mmCIF file of N, CA and C in Angstrom:
data_model
loop_
_atom_site.group_PDB
_atom_site.id
_atom_site.type_symbol
_atom_site.label_atom_id
_atom_site.label_comp_id
_atom_site.label_asym_id
_atom_site.label_seq_id
_atom_site.Cartn_x
_atom_site.Cartn_y
_atom_site.Cartn_z
ATOM 1 N N GLN A 1 -15.359 -108.021 108.010
ATOM 2 C CA GLN A 1 -14.371 -108.381 109.014
ATOM 3 C C GLN A 1 -14.981 -109.365 110.008
ATOM 4 N N VAL A 2 -14.238 -110.419 110.289
ATOM 5 C CA VAL A 2 -14.729 -111.445 111.199
ATOM 6 C C VAL A 2 -14.659 -110.931 112.635
ATOM 7 N N GLN A 3 -15.734 -111.149 113.364
ATOM 8 C CA GLN A 3 -15.773 -110.781 114.768
ATOM 9 C C GLN A 3 -16.334 -111.948 115.560
ATOM 10 N N VAL A 4 -15.660 -112.265 116.656
ATOM 11 C CA VAL A 4 -16.066 -113.358 117.533
ATOM 12 C C VAL A 4 -16.193 -112.803 118.944
ATOM 13 N N VAL A 5 -17.339 -113.006 119.560
ATOM 14 C CA VAL A 5 -17.593 -112.410 120.871
ATOM 15 C C VAL A 5 -18.152 -113.461 121.824
ATOM 16 N N GLU A 6 -17.449 -113.651 122.943
ATOM 17 C CA GLU A 6 -17.883 -114.602 123.964
ATOM 18 C C GLU A 6 -18.678 -113.897 125.064
ATOM 19 N N SER A 7 -19.519 -114.662 125.728
ATOM 20 C CA SER A 7 -20.248 -114.156 126.892
ATOM 21 C C SER A 7 -20.614 -115.327 127.782
ATOM 22 N N GLY A 8 -21.042 -114.999 129.001
ATOM 23 C CA GLY A 8 -21.551 -116.029 129.898
ATOM 24 C C GLY A 8 -20.638 -116.446 131.026
ATOM 25 N N GLY A 9 -19.424 -115.918 131.054
ATOM 26 C CA GLY A 9 -18.526 -116.267 132.142
ATOM 27 C C GLY A 9 -18.987 -115.665 133.460
ATOM 28 N N GLY A 10 -18.322 -116.058 134.525
ATOM 29 C CA GLY A 10 -18.664 -115.524 135.834
ATOM 30 C C GLY A 10 -18.030 -116.309 136.952
ATOM 31 N N LEU A 11 -18.495 -116.027 138.165
ATOM 32 C CA LEU A 11 -18.015 -116.701 139.364
ATOM 33 C C LEU A 11 -19.057 -117.718 139.810
ATOM 34 N N VAL A 12 -18.613 -118.932 140.034
ATOM 35 C CA VAL A 12 -19.530 -120.005 140.442
ATOM 36 C C VAL A 12 -18.836 -120.890 141.463
ATOM 37 N N GLN A 13 -19.608 -121.497 142.329
ATOM 38 C CA GLN A 13 -19.034 -122.422 143.308
ATOM 39 C C GLN A 13 -18.759 -123.772 142.666
ATOM 40 N N ALA A 14 -17.824 -124.482 143.234
ATOM 41 C CA ALA A 14 -17.517 -125.825 142.753
ATOM 42 C C ALA A 14 -18.791 -126.674 142.753
ATOM 43 N N GLY A 15 -18.954 -127.437 141.680
ATOM 44 C CA GLY A 15 -20.151 -128.239 141.505
ATOM 45 C C GLY A 15 -21.249 -127.536 140.735
ATOM 46 N N GLY A 16 -21.088 -126.255 140.509
ATOM 47 C CA GLY A 16 -22.082 -125.476 139.795
ATOM 48 C C GLY A 16 -21.948 -125.577 138.287
ATOM 49 N N SER A 17 -22.777 -124.780 137.611
ATOM 50 C CA SER A 17 -22.821 -124.808 136.147
ATOM 51 C C SER A 17 -22.771 -123.396 135.577
ATOM 52 N N LEU A 18 -22.257 -123.322 134.366
ATOM 53 C CA LEU A 18 -22.279 -122.096 133.577
ATOM 54 C C LEU A 18 -22.492 -122.480 132.127
ATOM 55 N N ARG A 19 -23.067 -121.556 131.368
ATOM 56 C CA ARG A 19 -23.209 -121.749 129.936
ATOM 57 C C ARG A 19 -22.568 -120.576 129.215
ATOM 58 N N LEU A 20 -21.542 -120.888 128.449
ATOM 59 C CA LEU A 20 -20.881 -119.876 127.648
ATOM 60 C C LEU A 20 -21.521 -119.806 126.274
ATOM 61 N N SER A 21 -21.546 -118.608 125.719
ATOM 62 C CA SER A 21 -22.030 -118.401 124.360
ATOM 63 C C SER A 21 -20.976 -117.662 123.559
ATOM 64 N N CYS A 22 -21.015 -117.866 122.265
ATOM 65 C CA CYS A 22 -20.073 -117.197 121.362
ATOM 66 C C CYS A 22 -20.821 -116.894 120.074
ATOM 67 N N THR A 23 -20.836 -115.635 119.697
ATOM 68 C CA THR A 23 -21.486 -115.227 118.463
ATOM 69 C C THR A 23 -20.431 -114.776 117.473
ATOM 70 N N ALA A 24 -20.506 -115.290 116.253
ATOM 71 C CA ALA A 24 -19.555 -114.928 115.210
ATOM 72 C C ALA A 24 -20.263 -114.187 114.094
ATOM 73 N N SER A 25 -19.601 -113.167 113.557
ATOM 74 C CA SER A 25 -20.143 -112.413 112.433
ATOM 75 C C SER A 25 -19.046 -112.181 111.420
ATOM 76 N N GLY A 26 -19.457 -111.831 110.196
ATOM 77 C CA GLY A 26 -18.473 -111.582 109.151
ATOM 78 C C GLY A 26 -17.940 -112.836 108.497
ATOM 79 N N LEU A 27 -18.578 -113.950 108.750
ATOM 80 C CA LEU A 27 -18.179 -115.205 108.119
ATOM 81 C C LEU A 27 -19.425 -116.054 107.871
ATOM 82 N N THR A 28 -19.260 -117.048 107.013
ATOM 83 C CA THR A 28 -20.340 -118.009 106.776
ATOM 84 C C THR A 28 -20.198 -119.086 107.840
ATOM 85 N N PHE A 29 -20.978 -118.934 108.890
ATOM 86 C CA PHE A 29 -20.763 -119.705 110.126
ATOM 87 C C PHE A 29 -20.742 -121.207 109.873
ATOM 88 N N ASP A 30 -21.601 -121.698 109.026
ATOM 89 C CA ASP A 30 -21.667 -123.154 108.851
ATOM 90 C C ASP A 30 -20.605 -123.689 107.894
ATOM 91 N N ASN A 31 -19.620 -122.856 107.570
ATOM 92 C CA ASN A 31 -18.415 -123.312 106.876
ATOM 93 C C ASN A 31 -17.227 -123.478 107.819
ATOM 94 N N TYR A 32 -17.475 -123.224 109.124
ATOM 95 C CA TYR A 32 -16.381 -123.183 110.083
ATOM 96 C C TYR A 32 -16.579 -124.186 111.210
ATOM 97 N N ALA A 33 -15.503 -124.922 111.509
ATOM 98 C CA ALA A 33 -15.449 -125.627 112.776
ATOM 99 C C ALA A 33 -15.216 -124.579 113.872
ATOM 100 N N MET A 34 -15.801 -124.821 115.041
ATOM 101 C CA MET A 34 -15.698 -123.865 116.136
ATOM 102 C C MET A 34 -15.132 -124.557 117.371
ATOM 103 N N GLY A 35 -14.299 -123.831 118.090
ATOM 104 C CA GLY A 35 -13.669 -124.425 119.264
ATOM 105 C C GLY A 35 -13.709 -123.530 120.481
ATOM 106 N N TRP A 36 -13.614 -124.156 121.615
ATOM 107 C CA TRP A 36 -13.419 -123.469 122.891
ATOM 108 C C TRP A 36 -12.033 -123.818 123.422
ATOM 109 N N PHE A 37 -11.350 -122.794 123.896
ATOM 110 C CA PHE A 37 -10.034 -122.955 124.492
ATOM 111 C C PHE A 37 -10.046 -122.254 125.843
ATOM 112 N N ARG A 38 -9.072 -122.583 126.682
ATOM 113 C CA ARG A 38 -8.962 -121.862 127.949
ATOM 114 C C ARG A 38 -7.499 -121.661 128.297
ATOM 115 N N GLN A 39 -7.286 -120.598 129.064
ATOM 116 C CA GLN A 39 -5.933 -120.267 129.476
ATOM 117 C C GLN A 39 -5.965 -119.773 130.911
ATOM 118 N N ALA A 40 -5.273 -120.516 131.766
ATOM 119 C CA ALA A 40 -5.129 -120.118 133.163
ATOM 120 C C ALA A 40 -3.891 -119.243 133.304
ATOM 121 N N PRO A 41 -3.835 -118.419 134.336
ATOM 122 C CA PRO A 41 -2.672 -117.540 134.520
ATOM 123 C C PRO A 41 -1.366 -118.337 134.555
ATOM 124 N N GLY A 42 -0.408 -117.886 133.765
ATOM 125 C CA GLY A 42 0.894 -118.531 133.738
ATOM 126 C C GLY A 42 0.965 -119.824 132.956
ATOM 127 N N LYS A 43 -0.138 -120.185 132.311
ATOM 128 C CA LYS A 43 -0.165 -121.442 131.558
ATOM 129 C C LYS A 43 -0.495 -121.168 130.092
ATOM 130 N N GLU A 44 -0.244 -122.162 129.262
ATOM 131 C CA GLU A 44 -0.527 -121.994 127.844
ATOM 132 C C GLU A 44 -2.014 -122.181 127.562
ATOM 133 N N ARG A 45 -2.432 -121.674 126.412
ATOM 134 C CA ARG A 45 -3.823 -121.841 125.983
ATOM 135 C C ARG A 45 -4.014 -123.274 125.490
ATOM 136 N N VAL A 46 -5.049 -123.937 125.971
ATOM 137 C CA VAL A 46 -5.278 -125.338 125.610
ATOM 138 C C VAL A 46 -6.697 -125.533 125.096
ATOM 139 N N GLY A 47 -6.852 -126.514 124.246
ATOM 140 C CA GLY A 47 -8.156 -126.834 123.698
ATOM 141 C C GLY A 47 -9.054 -127.487 124.729
ATOM 142 N N VAL A 48 -10.321 -127.087 124.725
ATOM 143 C CA VAL A 48 -11.329 -127.647 125.621
ATOM 144 C C VAL A 48 -12.298 -128.519 124.834
ATOM 145 N N SER A 49 -12.793 -127.972 123.726
ATOM 146 C CA SER A 49 -13.776 -128.693 122.941
ATOM 147 C C SER A 49 -13.859 -128.085 121.552
ATOM 148 N N CYS A 50 -14.351 -128.884 120.611
ATOM 149 C CA CYS A 50 -14.498 -128.421 119.241
ATOM 150 C C CYS A 50 -15.718 -129.102 118.626
ATOM 151 N N ILE A 51 -16.348 -128.421 117.671
ATOM 152 C CA ILE A 51 -17.502 -128.979 116.982
ATOM 153 C C ILE A 51 -17.366 -128.663 115.501
ATOM 154 N N ASN A 52 -17.711 -129.638 114.659
ATOM 155 C CA ASN A 52 -17.559 -129.421 113.221
ATOM 156 C C ASN A 52 -18.716 -128.565 112.696
ATOM 157 N N PRO A 53 -18.644 -128.133 111.448
ATOM 158 C CA PRO A 53 -19.650 -127.169 110.957
ATOM 159 C C PRO A 53 -21.096 -127.641 111.063
ATOM 160 N N SER A 54 -21.332 -128.910 110.857
ATOM 161 C CA SER A 54 -22.709 -129.402 110.912
ATOM 162 C C SER A 54 -23.184 -129.690 112.325
ATOM 163 N N GLY A 55 -22.241 -129.774 113.251
ATOM 164 C CA GLY A 55 -22.568 -130.146 114.620
ATOM 165 C C GLY A 55 -22.603 -131.636 114.841
ATOM 166 N N GLY A 56 -22.273 -132.398 113.823
ATOM 167 C CA GLY A 56 -22.366 -133.838 113.921
ATOM 168 C C GLY A 56 -21.165 -134.519 114.528
ATOM 169 N N SER A 57 -20.091 -133.785 114.707
ATOM 170 C CA SER A 57 -18.869 -134.357 115.269
ATOM 171 C C SER A 57 -18.292 -133.393 116.290
ATOM 172 N N THR A 58 -17.897 -133.950 117.438
ATOM 173 C CA THR A 58 -17.337 -133.117 118.504
ATOM 174 C C THR A 58 -16.073 -133.755 119.063
ATOM 175 N N TRP A 59 -15.295 -132.917 119.720
ATOM 176 C CA TRP A 59 -14.081 -133.374 120.407
ATOM 177 C C TRP A 59 -14.033 -132.678 121.764
ATOM 178 N N TYR A 60 -13.569 -133.430 122.774
ATOM 179 C CA TYR A 60 -13.415 -132.874 124.115
ATOM 180 C C TYR A 60 -12.053 -133.236 124.678
ATOM 181 N N ALA A 61 -11.477 -132.322 125.412
ATOM 182 C CA ALA A 61 -10.290 -132.647 126.193
ATOM 183 C C ALA A 61 -10.682 -133.649 127.281
ATOM 184 N N ASP A 62 -9.765 -134.527 127.639
ATOM 185 C CA ASP A 62 -10.058 -135.547 128.651
ATOM 186 C C ASP A 62 -10.516 -134.921 129.963
ATOM 187 N N SER A 63 -9.976 -133.767 130.273
ATOM 188 C CA SER A 63 -10.263 -133.128 131.558
ATOM 189 C C SER A 63 -11.715 -132.650 131.692
ATOM 190 N N VAL A 64 -12.435 -132.543 130.565
ATOM 191 C CA VAL A 64 -13.803 -132.029 130.627
ATOM 192 C C VAL A 64 -14.845 -133.030 130.129
ATOM 193 N N LYS A 65 -14.403 -134.168 129.638
ATOM 194 C CA LYS A 65 -15.343 -135.171 129.123
ATOM 195 C C LYS A 65 -16.349 -135.570 130.196
ATOM 196 N N GLY A 66 -17.604 -135.616 129.796
ATOM 197 C CA GLY A 66 -18.658 -135.993 130.716
ATOM 198 C C GLY A 66 -19.194 -134.839 131.540
ATOM 199 N N ARG A 67 -18.526 -133.697 131.505
ATOM 200 C CA ARG A 67 -18.969 -132.526 132.272
ATOM 201 C C ARG A 67 -19.369 -131.364 131.364
ATOM 202 N N PHE A 68 -18.677 -131.198 130.256
ATOM 203 C CA PHE A 68 -18.939 -130.090 129.336
ATOM 204 C C PHE A 68 -19.617 -130.629 128.072
ATOM 205 N N THR A 69 -20.495 -129.800 127.502
ATOM 206 C CA THR A 69 -21.146 -130.139 126.246
ATOM 207 C C THR A 69 -21.090 -128.948 125.307
ATOM 208 N N ILE A 70 -20.548 -129.184 124.119
ATOM 209 C CA ILE A 70 -20.480 -128.146 123.101
ATOM 210 C C ILE A 70 -21.649 -128.323 122.136
ATOM 211 N N SER A 71 -22.181 -127.193 121.672
ATOM 212 C CA SER A 71 -23.261 -127.241 120.686
ATOM 213 C C SER A 71 -23.225 -125.959 119.877
ATOM 214 N N ARG A 72 -23.975 -125.937 118.794
ATOM 215 C CA ARG A 72 -24.023 -124.749 117.948
ATOM 216 C C ARG A 72 -25.400 -124.606 117.329
ATOM 217 N N ASP A 73 -25.756 -123.362 117.050
ATOM 218 C CA ASP A 73 -26.995 -123.040 116.342
ATOM 219 C C ASP A 73 -26.582 -122.246 115.113
ATOM 220 N N ASN A 74 -26.508 -122.910 113.980
ATOM 221 C CA ASN A 74 -26.031 -122.251 112.760
ATOM 222 C C ASN A 74 -26.979 -121.157 112.288
ATOM 223 N N ALA A 75 -28.244 -121.261 112.605
ATOM 224 C CA ALA A 75 -29.201 -120.228 112.220
ATOM 225 C C ALA A 75 -28.949 -118.924 112.974
ATOM 226 N N LYS A 76 -28.315 -119.038 114.153
ATOM 227 C CA LYS A 76 -28.050 -117.858 114.984
ATOM 228 C C LYS A 76 -26.566 -117.500 115.012
ATOM 229 N N ASN A 77 -25.748 -118.226 114.233
ATOM 230 C CA ASN A 77 -24.292 -117.982 114.233
ATOM 231 C C ASN A 77 -23.725 -118.024 115.651
ATOM 232 N N THR A 78 -24.192 -118.970 116.436
ATOM 233 C CA THR A 78 -23.837 -119.000 117.843
ATOM 234 C C THR A 78 -23.332 -120.376 118.265
ATOM 235 N N LEU A 79 -22.302 -120.347 119.075
ATOM 236 C CA LEU A 79 -21.678 -121.531 119.660
ATOM 237 C C LEU A 79 -21.923 -121.501 121.160
ATOM 238 N N TYR A 80 -22.085 -122.674 121.749
ATOM 239 C CA TYR A 80 -22.336 -122.763 123.183
ATOM 240 C C TYR A 80 -21.369 -123.753 123.840
ATOM 241 N N LEU A 81 -21.154 -123.548 125.134
ATOM 242 C CA LEU A 81 -20.450 -124.534 125.943
ATOM 243 C C LEU A 81 -21.172 -124.631 127.274
ATOM 244 N N GLN A 82 -21.869 -125.734 127.489
ATOM 245 C CA GLN A 82 -22.523 -125.994 128.763
ATOM 246 C C GLN A 82 -21.519 -126.669 129.673
ATOM 247 N N MET A 83 -21.257 -126.044 130.806
ATOM 248 C CA MET A 83 -20.256 -126.548 131.734
ATOM 249 C C MET A 83 -20.945 -126.927 133.044
ATOM 250 N N ASN A 84 -20.911 -128.199 133.364
ATOM 251 C CA ASN A 84 -21.511 -128.716 134.593
ATOM 252 C C ASN A 84 -20.433 -129.279 135.509
ATOM 253 N N SER A 85 -20.798 -129.479 136.760
ATOM 254 C CA SER A 85 -19.879 -130.064 137.752
ATOM 255 C C SER A 85 -18.532 -129.352 137.734
ATOM 256 N N LEU A 86 -18.575 -128.052 137.746
ATOM 257 C CA LEU A 86 -17.352 -127.262 137.625
ATOM 258 C C LEU A 86 -16.435 -127.467 138.827
ATOM 259 N N LYS A 87 -15.149 -127.430 138.532
ATOM 260 C CA LYS A 87 -14.100 -127.623 139.536
ATOM 261 C C LYS A 87 -13.214 -126.383 139.583
ATOM 262 N N PRO A 88 -12.547 -126.156 140.712
ATOM 263 C CA PRO A 88 -11.637 -125.002 140.775
ATOM 264 C C PRO A 88 -10.594 -125.004 139.667
ATOM 265 N N GLU A 89 -10.170 -126.171 139.235
ATOM 266 C CA GLU A 89 -9.165 -126.242 138.162
ATOM 267 C C GLU A 89 -9.722 -125.860 136.800
ATOM 268 N N ASP A 90 -11.027 -125.636 136.698
ATOM 269 C CA ASP A 90 -11.609 -125.123 135.459
ATOM 270 C C ASP A 90 -11.480 -123.606 135.361
ATOM 271 N N THR A 91 -11.008 -122.973 136.424
ATOM 272 C CA THR A 91 -10.837 -121.519 136.413
ATOM 273 C C THR A 91 -9.851 -121.100 135.341
ATOM 274 N N ALA A 92 -10.281 -120.208 134.470
ATOM 275 C CA ALA A 92 -9.449 -119.765 133.347
ATOM 276 C C ALA A 92 -10.203 -118.718 132.545
ATOM 277 N N MET A 93 -9.491 -118.080 131.630
ATOM 278 C CA MET A 93 -10.137 -117.285 130.595
ATOM 279 C C MET A 93 -10.513 -118.252 129.479
ATOM 280 N N TYR A 94 -11.763 -118.194 129.061
ATOM 281 C CA TYR A 94 -12.249 -119.080 128.014
ATOM 282 C C TYR A 94 -12.399 -118.304 126.707
ATOM 283 N N TYR A 95 -11.862 -118.882 125.651
ATOM 284 C CA TYR A 95 -11.869 -118.251 124.341
ATOM 285 C C TYR A 95 -12.632 -119.111 123.336
ATOM 286 N N CYS A 96 -13.331 -118.425 122.461
ATOM 287 C CA CYS A 96 -14.002 -119.044 121.323
ATOM 288 C C CYS A 96 -13.163 -118.776 120.079
ATOM 289 N N ALA A 97 -13.089 -119.743 119.183
ATOM 290 C CA ALA A 97 -12.286 -119.567 117.979
ATOM 291 C C ALA A 97 -12.934 -120.280 116.803
ATOM 292 N N ALA A 98 -12.662 -119.747 115.607
ATOM 293 C CA ALA A 98 -13.232 -120.297 114.376
ATOM 294 C C ALA A 98 -12.124 -120.810 113.467
ATOM 295 N N ARG A 99 -12.399 -121.937 112.840
ATOM 296 C CA ARG A 99 -11.451 -122.577 111.926
ATOM 297 C C ARG A 99 -12.194 -122.931 110.644
ATOM 298 N N PHE A 100 -11.769 -122.367 109.518
ATOM 299 C CA PHE A 100 -12.449 -122.657 108.251
ATOM 300 C C PHE A 100 -12.261 -124.123 107.880
ATOM 301 N N GLY A 101 -13.366 -124.757 107.556
ATOM 302 C CA GLY A 101 -13.279 -126.141 107.113
ATOM 303 C C GLY A 101 -14.046 -127.090 107.995
ATOM 304 N N TYR A 102 -14.018 -128.349 107.611
ATOM 305 C CA TYR A 102 -14.885 -129.361 108.204
ATOM 306 C C TYR A 102 -14.338 -129.961 109.495
ATOM 307 N N TYR A 103 -13.011 -130.031 109.586
ATOM 308 C CA TYR A 103 -12.428 -130.836 110.654
ATOM 309 C C TYR A 103 -12.148 -130.060 111.931
ATOM 310 N N CYS A 104 -12.348 -130.743 113.051
ATOM 311 C CA CYS A 104 -12.057 -130.165 114.355
ATOM 312 C C CYS A 104 -10.573 -130.307 114.682
ATOM 313 N N SER A 105 -10.158 -129.507 115.631
ATOM 314 C CA SER A 105 -8.784 -129.578 116.125
ATOM 315 C C SER A 105 -8.763 -129.055 117.550
ATOM 316 N N GLY A 106 -7.855 -129.587 118.328
ATOM 317 C CA GLY A 106 -7.658 -129.085 119.687
ATOM 318 C C GLY A 106 -6.441 -128.183 119.790
ATOM 319 N N ALA A 107 -5.834 -127.884 118.655
ATOM 320 C CA ALA A 107 -4.625 -127.068 118.647
ATOM 321 C C ALA A 107 -4.961 -125.607 118.342
ATOM 322 N N ALA A 108 -4.524 -124.719 119.216
ATOM 323 C CA ALA A 108 -4.830 -123.300 119.041
ATOM 324 C C ALA A 108 -4.290 -122.752 117.729
ATOM 325 N N GLY A 109 -3.163 -123.253 117.293
ATOM 326 C CA GLY A 109 -2.556 -122.766 116.059
ATOM 327 C C GLY A 109 -3.356 -123.060 114.811
ATOM 328 N N ASP A 110 -4.329 -123.950 114.913
ATOM 329 C CA ASP A 110 -5.161 -124.300 113.762
ATOM 330 C C ASP A 110 -6.342 -123.345 113.585
ATOM 331 N N PHE A 111 -6.546 -122.452 114.543
ATOM 332 C CA PHE A 111 -7.673 -121.524 114.520
ATOM 333 C C PHE A 111 -7.181 -120.117 114.223
ATOM 334 N N ARG A 112 -7.911 -119.452 113.326
ATOM 335 C CA ARG A 112 -7.456 -118.138 112.879
ATOM 336 C C ARG A 112 -8.181 -116.988 113.550
ATOM 337 N N ASN A 113 -9.443 -117.164 113.849
ATOM 338 C CA ASN A 113 -10.271 -116.072 114.338
ATOM 339 C C ASN A 113 -10.644 -116.312 115.787
ATOM 340 N N TRP A 114 -10.325 -115.330 116.639
ATOM 341 C CA TRP A 114 -10.463 -115.483 118.082
ATOM 342 C C TRP A 114 -11.279 -114.354 118.697
ATOM 343 N N GLY A 115 -11.987 -114.687 119.767
ATOM 344 C CA GLY A 115 -12.629 -113.679 120.574
ATOM 345 C C GLY A 115 -11.686 -113.162 121.646
ATOM 346 N N GLN A 116 -12.195 -112.230 122.448
ATOM 347 C CA GLN A 116 -11.392 -111.616 123.499
ATOM 348 C C GLN A 116 -11.404 -112.417 124.790
ATOM 349 N N GLY A 117 -12.312 -113.357 124.895
ATOM 350 C CA GLY A 117 -12.347 -114.220 126.065
ATOM 351 C C GLY A 117 -13.379 -113.798 127.095
ATOM 352 N N THR A 118 -13.795 -114.773 127.904
ATOM 353 C CA THR A 118 -14.699 -114.522 129.026
ATOM 354 C C THR A 118 -14.164 -115.301 130.226
ATOM 355 N N GLN A 119 -14.104 -114.648 131.369
ATOM 356 C CA GLN A 119 -13.481 -115.230 132.558
ATOM 357 C C GLN A 119 -14.442 -116.159 133.276
ATOM 358 N N VAL A 120 -13.949 -117.341 133.596
ATOM 359 C CA VAL A 120 -14.684 -118.299 134.427
ATOM 360 C C VAL A 120 -13.867 -118.540 135.694
ATOM 361 N N THR A 121 -14.482 -118.319 136.832
ATOM 362 C CA THR A 121 -13.821 -118.533 138.108
ATOM 363 C C THR A 121 -14.675 -119.467 138.958
ATOM 364 N N VAL A 122 -14.057 -120.564 139.395
ATOM 365 C CA VAL A 122 -14.770 -121.562 140.191
ATOM 366 C C VAL A 122 -14.155 -121.565 141.587
ATOM 367 N N SER A 123 -14.963 -121.245 142.569
ATOM 368 C CA SER A 123 -14.482 -121.200 143.948
ATOM 369 C C SER A 123 -14.699 -122.543 144.639
ATOM 370 N N SER A 124 -13.783 -122.846 145.543
ATOM 371 C CA SER A 124 -13.869 -124.135 146.255
ATOM 372 C C SER A 124 -14.705 -124.028 147.516
#
């Protein structure tokens, strides 16, 4: 059974940094594109970033380009999201998701396996 578990969220002041981690089990990790999504209260879940199975191709939402960096360690079945220069509008529940295959996507409907989320709160 596939299990996806996020960690690393917390409360940080604006301008600060956080590093999210996501560990996946029950799947062949390097066969899956991996994505980060976020959902603020009352809003829909939106794509933040995605990385292909080899780590050679990435995608970022415009709102996080230049501030967030996605990476993966296939030997550890782990996905990361380094978040710098955080803003209050980055406050949300952050979710990790897995998508079988080579190609990235920013659409939540393209991902089948999801974690429970980790809360990120950025104070002004």
